[in-house]
Amino acid sequence: MISRVHHLKNIIKNVEKNILQIFGLPPRELALAYTYEKRLPEPKKFSIKDIVGDGILLAVPKFRRTVEKRLKRKFGSPEYTWKMLVPKTNIIVCNSCGHYHERGHLCAHCYKKVEAETKEIQDKIQQKLGNQKPIENDVIVLYNGESLPDQPKEFWRGKRIIEMKKDRPQWFSKNLLEKTTQQPSESKDVKPTDLA
Amino acid sequence: MNRFLSNLFARRFQCNTKNNLHTSGQDFAWTKSILPKSFIQNNQKIYPPQEIGENPRPAFICHQKTNIKYSHEKLWYIACFVRGMTVDEAVKQLSFVNKKGASFVKETILEAQDLAVKQHNVEFKSNLWIAESFSGKGVHIKGIRRHARARLGEVRYQYSHYFVRLEEGKPPEDYFKRNPLTAKQQLENWLEGMRKRKIINSF
């Protein structure tokens, strides 16, 4: 009885074998019970924790700020940095214009005048002498009604003369452009206009 | 006729533009500026006539500058600085304070001084001192900035208000009650310190 079952089984086997042969498929003996496929790594789920880490709850106050700390932060300390503004005691009045300035500093109002005049002279120099080469020679500035002092010809070599078409400002004395290297003169005949 | 018509149209125009721009009720952060009103209304208060023996109430002027693009905490330092000074002294000192808020406070004080003479019946513009001076918070417009590691930070564009009340008369001697030592007291203290000195290992 068992041998008949076996016999039947063999017949079925052979039929299957033949069918597979017909279709050109490989015999069943070569079939694998399990195919090993290379498993791709799962796409990593994005969570904010990957980037931020555990720092998401970092900045939180741990203790109440004491009143001393609060006051220190607000006012500072006289020994270190005093945060409150303190009135300055070194502000004085400018004698020439009457505006205020700090002791040891130039009066801003007076300086603005000088700055404006300087800019005018500089513009005139640029206009006349041009931007091609740097100006290495002395520049003599003459205002309305002024003439060059009497000097030998060698004195004038290499000196450029700029004529400003305006009156000399009251505060701009000739002394201001005198060089510190200039020796004090021995001459006793000085023209009134050349006095500082 | 011309003037009547122009007034008519001016009224309508006013309703549209400058006066109501900030209270138009739109839901944007930058239109939400509700200007402070209660401080300046102190100017309109009318006091009853004073009794005969009563001390004359000094004239006062409330003035404010609103929506200054500055932090109100920083403005507080300048407001504190100026309290108790005469108007001239305050303006002089503020010219030498290296802070952005100093220019706003100076402008406000000068405007208030001007108003005092023109509208509040103050006789001498130098006879004013700063009785009250404080800062207030205006709108804060929020913005975002990035930090490292995907973190975000909040940026606040801060606006503030400045309030000042000028009073006629001389300021009090020591507004902050610092009680500084007089020259005599300072000298005595120094002398005491000098006398306490001891030559060590002596009798």
Coordinates of C-alpha atoms in Angstrom, one line a residue:
Chain A
M1 CA 0.0 0.0 0.0
I2 CA 2.7 2.4 0.9
S3 CA 4.7 1.5 -2.1
R4 CA 1.8 2.5 -4.3
V5 CA 1.7 5.8 -2.7
H6 CA 5.3 6.1 -3.4
H7 CA 4.8 5.0 -6.9
L8 CA 2.2 7.7 -7.4
K9 CA 4.4 10.3 -5.9
N10 CA 7.2 9.3 -8.3
I11 CA 4.9 9.6 -11.2
I12 CA 3.8 13.1 -10.2
K13 CA 7.4 14.1 -9.6
N14 CA 8.4 12.9 -13.1
V15 CA 5.5 14.7 -14.7
E16 CA 6.5 17.9 -13.0
K17 CA 10.2 17.3 -14.0
N18 CA 9.2 16.9 -17.6
I19 CA 7.0 20.0 -17.6
L20 CA 9.8 22.1 -16.2
Q21 CA 12.2 20.6 -18.8
I22 CA 9.8 21.5 -21.6
F23 CA 9.6 25.1 -20.5
G24 CA 13.4 25.2 -20.1
L25 CA 13.3 25.9 -16.4
P26 CA 15.9 24.4 -14.1
P27 CA 15.0 21.3 -12.1
R28 CA 13.4 21.7 -8.8
E29 CA 16.5 20.3 -7.0
L30 CA 18.2 23.5 -7.7
A31 CA 15.5 25.7 -6.1
L32 CA 16.4 27.6 -3.1
A33 CA 14.3 27.4 0.0
Y34 CA 15.2 30.9 0.9
T35 CA 16.7 33.7 -1.1
Y36 CA 19.1 36.0 0.7
E37 CA 18.4 39.6 -0.5
K38 CA 20.6 42.4 0.5
R39 CA 18.4 44.4 2.8
L40 CA 18.7 48.1 2.2
P41 CA 19.0 50.2 5.4
E42 CA 15.7 51.8 6.3
P43 CA 15.5 55.5 5.5
K44 CA 16.2 57.1 8.9
K45 CA 13.2 58.9 10.2
F46 CA 13.9 62.5 10.6
S47 CA 13.3 63.9 14.1
I48 CA 14.4 67.2 15.5
K49 CA 16.1 65.4 18.3
D50 CA 18.9 64.2 15.9
I51 CA 20.1 67.8 15.3
V52 CA 19.1 69.5 18.5
G53 CA 19.9 66.6 20.7
D54 CA 18.9 66.8 24.3
G55 CA 19.3 70.6 24.3
I56 CA 15.7 71.4 23.5
L57 CA 14.9 72.3 27.1
L58 CA 18.3 73.8 28.0
A59 CA 17.7 77.5 28.6
V60 CA 15.4 77.7 31.6
P61 CA 16.0 79.6 34.9
K62 CA 16.9 77.3 37.7
F63 CA 16.5 79.8 40.6
R64 CA 14.8 83.0 41.2
R65 CA 17.1 86.0 40.8
T66 CA 17.7 87.7 44.1
V67 CA 17.1 91.4 44.5
E68 CA 20.8 91.9 45.0
K69 CA 21.6 90.4 41.6
R70 CA 18.8 92.4 40.0
L71 CA 20.1 95.6 41.5
K72 CA 23.6 94.8 40.6
R73 CA 22.6 94.3 37.0
K74 CA 20.6 97.5 36.9
F75 CA 22.9 99.8 38.7
G76 CA 26.3 98.2 38.6
S77 CA 28.7 98.8 41.4
P78 CA 30.7 101.9 42.4
E79 CA 33.8 99.8 42.9
Y80 CA 33.6 98.3 39.4
T81 CA 31.3 99.7 36.7
W82 CA 28.7 102.2 37.8
K83 CA 25.9 101.9 35.2
M84 CA 24.1 105.1 36.1
L85 CA 25.1 108.2 34.1
V86 CA 27.1 110.8 36.0
P87 CA 27.1 114.5 35.1
K88 CA 30.4 115.7 33.8
T89 CA 32.2 118.4 35.7
N90 CA 34.7 119.3 32.9
I91 CA 32.4 121.2 30.6
I92 CA 33.4 124.8 30.1
V93 CA 32.3 127.7 27.9
C94 CA 34.3 128.5 24.8
N95 CA 35.6 132.1 25.1
S96 CA 35.3 132.9 21.4
C97 CA 31.9 131.5 20.5
G98 CA 30.1 130.8 23.8
H99 CA 29.2 127.2 23.1
Y100 CA 30.1 124.4 25.5
H101 CA 33.0 122.0 25.2
E102 CA 34.9 119.6 27.4
R103 CA 38.1 120.9 29.1
G104 CA 41.1 119.7 27.1
H105 CA 39.0 119.3 23.9
L106 CA 38.5 121.7 21.0
C107 CA 35.3 123.6 20.8
A108 CA 33.2 121.8 18.3
H109 CA 31.5 125.0 17.0
C110 CA 34.8 126.8 16.4
Y111 CA 36.3 123.7 14.9
K112 CA 33.5 123.4 12.3
K113 CA 34.4 126.9 11.1
V114 CA 38.1 125.9 10.7
E115 CA 37.0 122.6 9.0
A116 CA 34.9 124.4 6.5
E117 CA 37.7 126.9 5.6
T118 CA 40.2 124.1 5.3
K119 CA 37.9 122.2 2.9
E120 CA 37.6 125.3 0.8
I121 CA 41.4 125.7 0.6
Q122 CA 41.8 122.0 -0.2
D123 CA 39.2 122.1 -3.0
K124 CA 41.0 125.1 -4.4
I125 CA 44.3 123.3 -4.3
Q126 CA 42.8 120.3 -6.0
Q127 CA 41.2 122.5 -8.7
K128 CA 44.4 124.4 -9.4
L129 CA 47.1 121.8 -9.0
G130 CA 45.2 118.7 -9.9
N131 CA 45.1 115.1 -8.8
Q132 CA 47.8 113.7 -11.1
K133 CA 50.7 113.7 -8.7
P134 CA 50.9 114.1 -5.0
I135 CA 51.6 117.6 -3.9
E136 CA 55.0 117.6 -2.3
N137 CA 55.7 121.3 -2.4
D138 CA 54.7 123.9 0.0
V139 CA 51.5 125.7 -0.7
I140 CA 51.1 129.4 0.1
V141 CA 47.5 130.6 0.5
L142 CA 46.8 134.2 -0.3
Y143 CA 43.5 136.0 0.4
N144 CA 42.1 139.3 -1.0
G145 CA 44.5 142.1 -0.9
E146 CA 47.5 140.1 0.1
S147 CA 50.8 140.0 -1.7
L148 CA 53.8 137.8 -1.5
P149 CA 56.4 138.8 1.0
D150 CA 59.7 140.1 -0.4
Q151 CA 62.0 137.1 -0.7
P152 CA 64.9 136.1 -2.9
K153 CA 64.1 134.1 -5.9
E154 CA 65.4 130.8 -4.4
F155 CA 62.7 131.0 -1.8
W156 CA 60.0 130.7 -4.4
R157 CA 61.4 127.7 -6.2
G158 CA 59.0 124.7 -5.8
K159 CA 56.4 126.7 -3.9
R160 CA 52.8 126.7 -5.2
I161 CA 50.6 129.8 -4.7
I162 CA 46.9 129.5 -4.2
E163 CA 44.7 132.7 -4.3
M164 CA 41.5 132.5 -2.4
K165 CA 38.9 135.0 -3.8
K166 CA 37.7 136.0 -0.3
D167 CA 38.7 138.0 2.7
R168 CA 41.0 136.5 5.3
P169 CA 38.9 135.1 8.1
Q170 CA 39.4 136.9 11.4
W171 CA 40.7 133.9 13.2
F172 CA 43.2 132.8 10.5
S173 CA 46.4 134.6 11.4
K174 CA 49.6 134.0 9.5
N175 CA 51.2 132.6 12.6
L176 CA 49.1 129.4 12.3
L177 CA 50.9 128.3 9.2
E178 CA 54.4 129.0 10.5
K179 CA 56.6 126.1 10.6
T180 CA 58.0 125.0 13.9
T181 CA 61.5 124.6 12.3
Q182 CA 61.5 128.3 11.4
Q183 CA 64.1 130.2 13.4
P184 CA 63.0 133.4 15.2
S185 CA 63.9 136.4 13.0
E186 CA 66.4 139.0 14.1
S187 CA 65.0 141.7 11.8
K188 CA 63.5 144.7 13.3
D189 CA 61.6 146.0 10.3
V190 CA 58.4 144.0 9.9
K191 CA 55.5 145.2 7.9
P192 CA 52.2 145.6 9.9
T193 CA 50.4 143.3 7.6
D194 CA 53.0 140.6 8.2
L195 CA 52.5 140.7 12.0
A196 CA 50.6 137.6 13.2
Chain B
M1 CA -16.3 130.9 0.9
N2 CA -13.0 129.5 -0.2
R3 CA -11.8 129.1 3.4
F4 CA -15.1 127.3 4.3
L5 CA -14.7 124.8 1.5
S6 CA -11.0 124.2 2.2
N7 CA -11.9 123.6 5.9
L8 CA -14.6 121.1 4.9
F9 CA -12.2 119.1 2.7
A10 CA -9.4 119.4 5.2
R11 CA -11.5 117.7 7.9
R12 CA -12.2 114.7 5.6
F13 CA -8.6 114.5 4.7
Q14 CA -7.6 114.4 8.3
C15 CA -9.8 111.5 9.0
N16 CA -8.0 109.5 6.4
T17 CA -4.3 110.2 7.0
K18 CA -2.0 111.2 9.8
N19 CA -4.3 111.5 12.8
N20 CA -6.0 108.1 12.5
L21 CA -3.2 106.2 10.9
H22 CA -2.1 104.4 14.0
T23 CA -5.5 103.7 15.5
S24 CA -7.0 102.4 12.2
G25 CA -7.6 99.0 13.8
Q26 CA -5.8 96.9 11.2
D27 CA -4.3 93.7 12.5
F28 CA -0.7 94.3 11.6
A29 CA 1.9 94.6 14.2
W30 CA 3.2 97.9 12.8
T31 CA -0.2 99.6 12.8
K32 CA -0.9 98.6 16.4
S33 CA 0.8 101.6 18.0
I34 CA -1.6 103.0 20.6
L35 CA -0.1 106.3 21.6
P36 CA 0.0 107.1 25.3
K37 CA -2.5 109.7 26.2
S38 CA -3.0 109.9 30.0
F39 CA 0.3 111.7 30.8
I40 CA -0.2 114.5 28.3
Q41 CA -3.8 115.0 29.5
N42 CA -2.4 116.4 32.8
N43 CA -1.8 119.5 30.8
Q44 CA -5.5 120.1 30.3
K45 CA -6.4 119.8 34.0
I46 CA -7.8 123.0 35.4
Y47 CA -7.2 123.7 39.1
P48 CA -9.6 125.8 41.2
P49 CA -8.4 129.3 42.2
Q50 CA -5.9 129.2 45.1
E51 CA -6.7 130.5 48.6
I52 CA -5.0 133.7 49.7
G53 CA -2.4 132.3 52.1
E54 CA -1.6 129.3 49.9
N55 CA 1.8 128.8 48.3
P56 CA 1.6 129.6 44.6
R57 CA 1.4 126.4 42.6
P58 CA 4.3 126.4 40.1
A59 CA 3.4 126.0 36.4
F60 CA 4.2 122.6 34.9
I61 CA 4.4 121.2 31.4
C62 CA 3.9 117.6 30.5
H63 CA 5.5 116.6 27.2
Q64 CA 6.2 113.3 25.5
K65 CA 8.0 111.8 22.6
T66 CA 6.5 108.6 21.3
N67 CA 7.8 105.7 19.2
I68 CA 11.4 106.3 19.6
K69 CA 13.4 103.5 17.9
Y70 CA 15.4 102.7 21.1
S71 CA 15.1 100.3 24.0
H72 CA 13.2 101.6 26.9
E73 CA 15.5 100.1 29.4
K74 CA 18.4 102.0 27.9
L75 CA 16.4 105.1 27.8
W76 CA 15.6 104.8 31.5
Y77 CA 19.3 105.5 32.3
I78 CA 19.2 108.8 30.4
A79 CA 15.8 109.7 31.9
C80 CA 17.2 109.1 35.4
F81 CA 20.3 111.2 34.6
V82 CA 18.3 114.3 33.8
R83 CA 15.9 114.2 36.8
G84 CA 16.2 117.2 39.2
M85 CA 18.4 119.3 36.8
T86 CA 17.5 122.7 35.5
V87 CA 16.6 122.7 31.8
D88 CA 19.8 124.5 30.7
E89 CA 22.0 122.1 32.8
A90 CA 20.2 119.1 31.4
V91 CA 20.6 120.2 27.8
K92 CA 24.3 121.0 28.4
Q93 CA 25.0 117.7 30.0
L94 CA 23.0 115.7 27.4
S95 CA 25.2 117.2 24.6
F96 CA 28.1 115.2 26.0
V97 CA 26.4 111.9 26.7
N98 CA 27.4 109.3 24.1
K99 CA 24.1 107.6 23.7
K100 CA 21.5 107.5 21.0
G101 CA 18.7 108.2 23.5
A102 CA 20.4 111.4 24.7
S103 CA 19.5 113.2 21.5
F104 CA 15.8 112.3 21.8
V105 CA 15.7 113.4 25.4
K106 CA 17.4 116.6 24.6
E107 CA 15.0 117.4 21.7
T108 CA 12.0 116.6 24.0
I109 CA 13.2 118.9 26.7
L110 CA 13.8 121.8 24.2
E111 CA 10.4 121.3 22.7
A112 CA 8.8 121.3 26.2
Q113 CA 10.7 124.5 27.1
D114 CA 9.3 126.1 23.9
L115 CA 5.8 125.0 24.7
A116 CA 6.1 126.3 28.3
V117 CA 6.8 129.8 27.1
K118 CA 4.2 129.8 24.3
Q119 CA 1.3 127.9 25.8
H120 CA 1.7 127.5 29.6
N121 CA 2.4 131.1 30.6
V122 CA 5.9 130.6 31.8
E123 CA 7.8 133.8 32.1
F124 CA 11.5 132.8 31.8
K125 CA 12.4 129.8 29.8
S126 CA 15.5 129.2 32.0
N127 CA 13.4 129.1 35.2
L128 CA 12.4 125.5 34.6
W129 CA 13.6 122.3 36.1
I130 CA 12.9 118.7 35.3
A131 CA 10.4 117.4 37.9
E132 CA 9.5 114.0 36.2
S133 CA 11.4 112.1 33.6
F134 CA 10.8 108.5 32.6
S135 CA 10.6 106.1 29.8
G136 CA 7.9 103.7 28.6
K137 CA 7.7 100.7 26.4
G138 CA 6.4 101.2 22.9
V139 CA 5.5 98.4 20.4
H140 CA 8.0 95.6 20.0
I141 CA 8.0 94.1 16.5
K142 CA 9.2 90.5 16.5
G143 CA 11.5 89.0 14.0
I144 CA 13.3 85.6 13.7
R145 CA 17.0 85.0 13.4
R146 CA 18.9 81.7 12.9
H147 CA 21.3 80.2 15.3
A148 CA 23.6 77.1 14.8
R149 CA 22.1 73.6 15.0
A150 CA 18.6 74.4 13.6
R151 CA 17.7 76.7 16.5
L152 CA 15.8 79.9 16.1
G153 CA 16.1 83.1 18.1
E154 CA 13.7 86.0 18.5
V155 CA 14.7 89.5 17.4
R156 CA 12.9 92.4 19.0
Y157 CA 12.7 95.7 17.2
Q158 CA 12.0 97.9 20.2
Y159 CA 10.2 101.2 20.3
S160 CA 9.9 103.3 23.4
H161 CA 8.3 106.5 24.6
Y162 CA 9.8 109.3 26.7
F163 CA 7.9 111.5 29.1
V164 CA 9.0 114.7 30.8
R165 CA 7.4 117.2 33.1
L166 CA 9.0 120.6 33.5
E167 CA 8.2 122.7 36.5
E168 CA 8.7 126.4 36.9
G169 CA 11.1 127.6 39.6
K170 CA 14.4 126.5 41.1
P171 CA 15.1 122.7 41.4
P172 CA 15.5 121.2 44.9
E173 CA 19.1 121.2 46.2
D174 CA 19.6 117.5 46.4
Y175 CA 17.0 115.7 44.2
F176 CA 18.3 112.2 44.8
K177 CA 19.0 112.9 48.5
R178 CA 22.6 111.8 48.1
N179 CA 23.6 114.1 51.0
P180 CA 27.1 114.7 49.8
L181 CA 29.6 115.7 52.5
T182 CA 30.4 119.4 52.7
A183 CA 34.0 120.6 52.2
K184 CA 34.3 121.0 56.0
Q185 CA 33.1 117.4 56.7
Q186 CA 35.4 116.0 54.0
L187 CA 38.4 117.8 55.6
E188 CA 37.5 116.6 59.1
N189 CA 37.3 113.0 57.8
W190 CA 40.6 113.3 56.1
L191 CA 42.2 114.7 59.2
E192 CA 40.8 111.9 61.3
G193 CA 42.2 109.4 58.9
M194 CA 45.6 111.0 59.1
R195 CA 45.6 111.1 62.9
K196 CA 44.6 107.4 63.2
R197 CA 47.9 106.4 61.6
K198 CA 50.4 104.5 63.8
I199 CA 54.0 103.9 63.4
I200 CA 54.2 100.1 63.7
N201 CA 56.2 98.5 66.5
S202 CA 56.4 101.8 68.3
F203 CA 55.1 102.8 71.8

